[in-house]
């Protein structure tokens, strides 16, 4: 079985500050990991994915995440927050070879001017 | 190309009624998955269809059902609605369900309110 824990239901940053959203996973087999973003009244949009290639994954809108097996983590970062980054972010895991996603509870990112 | 289309976007029902939600996947995508999103439980997997066959099912009661047609379009049905069924129902499509590298592309969702 697999699970995802996202630390912090809300994270507040100032515009221009570093964004760090934490995700820890549990998986009995090598995982595939994903970050999705959800804007109000919209579905989920893929930011980036890890599928056992490079451990540092670059995604859209300047986001990146690093897979650390020893820490079972897949934290999402962005060097400089923009107002448009305000949204809810979801980390998700699936065992390699499957496609059903297990999501974390989500982290709401608030960006202040 | 067009994304995943879900209809209706919003609907209001009363307890005891039933509802049918529709999902048209991206052209060429043959796998469709459904997720329920609520503030309390977050995103939970409902079921996955591929080639008109249910491949996987989440932990939901039998009131929740679905199907997939030969053109890959999918519907889900909830019978005997309860207040707790109020949620955003998200459909996602992918090329095939065989590997996690197949990225799920989500629709905008159908927001169901049960009164």
mmCIF file of C-alpha atoms in Angstrom, chain B residues 38-77:
data_model
loop_
_atom_site.group_PDB
_atom_site.id
_atom_site.type_symbol
_atom_site.label_atom_id
_atom_site.label_comp_id
_atom_site.label_asym_id
_atom_site.label_seq_id
_atom_site.Cartn_x
_atom_site.Cartn_y
_atom_site.Cartn_z
ATOM 1 C CA UNK B 38 -14.256 16.683 -0.591
ATOM 2 C CA UNK B 39 -12.862 19.098 2.021
ATOM 3 C CA UNK B 40 -12.804 16.385 4.659
ATOM 4 C CA UNK B 41 -11.530 13.350 2.777
ATOM 5 C CA UNK B 42 -9.541 15.040 0.037
ATOM 6 C CA UNK B 43 -9.095 13.261 -3.277
ATOM 7 C CA UNK B 44 -10.238 9.664 -3.301
ATOM 8 C CA UNK B 45 -10.134 7.194 -6.163
ATOM 9 C CA UNK B 46 -13.495 5.889 -7.332
ATOM 10 C CA UNK B 47 -12.824 3.666 -10.345
ATOM 11 C CA UNK B 48 -10.840 3.219 -13.534
ATOM 12 C CA UNK B 49 -12.040 2.016 -16.922
ATOM 13 C CA UNK B 50 -10.150 0.807 -19.955
ATOM 14 C CA UNK B 51 -11.646 -0.719 -23.087
ATOM 15 C CA UNK B 52 -15.110 -0.652 -21.517
ATOM 16 C CA UNK B 53 -13.925 -2.751 -18.557
ATOM 17 C CA UNK B 54 -13.579 -1.651 -14.967
ATOM 18 C CA UNK B 55 -9.959 -2.323 -14.041
ATOM 19 C CA UNK B 56 -9.870 -0.991 -10.548
ATOM 20 C CA UNK B 57 -12.324 0.229 -7.934
ATOM 21 C CA UNK B 58 -11.880 2.321 -4.833
ATOM 22 C CA UNK B 59 -13.505 1.848 -1.461
ATOM 23 C CA UNK B 60 -16.932 3.283 -2.149
ATOM 24 C CA UNK B 61 -20.382 1.754 -1.636
ATOM 25 C CA UNK B 62 -22.270 0.072 -4.445
ATOM 26 C CA UNK B 63 -24.364 3.210 -4.925
ATOM 27 C CA UNK B 64 -21.446 4.481 -6.945
ATOM 28 C CA UNK B 65 -21.147 2.894 -10.357
ATOM 29 C CA UNK B 66 -19.713 3.694 -13.716
ATOM 30 C CA UNK B 67 -19.269 2.526 -17.237
ATOM 31 C CA UNK B 68 -17.262 3.235 -20.333
ATOM 32 C CA UNK B 69 -18.485 3.237 -23.890
ATOM 33 C CA UNK B 70 -16.759 2.048 -27.040
ATOM 34 C CA UNK B 71 -15.706 5.611 -27.876
ATOM 35 C CA UNK B 72 -13.955 5.795 -24.448
ATOM 36 C CA UNK B 73 -16.477 8.253 -23.041
ATOM 37 C CA UNK B 74 -17.427 7.413 -19.494
ATOM 38 C CA UNK B 75 -20.300 8.013 -17.138
ATOM 39 C CA UNK B 76 -20.589 7.583 -13.429
ATOM 40 C CA UNK B 77 -23.821 7.208 -11.524
#
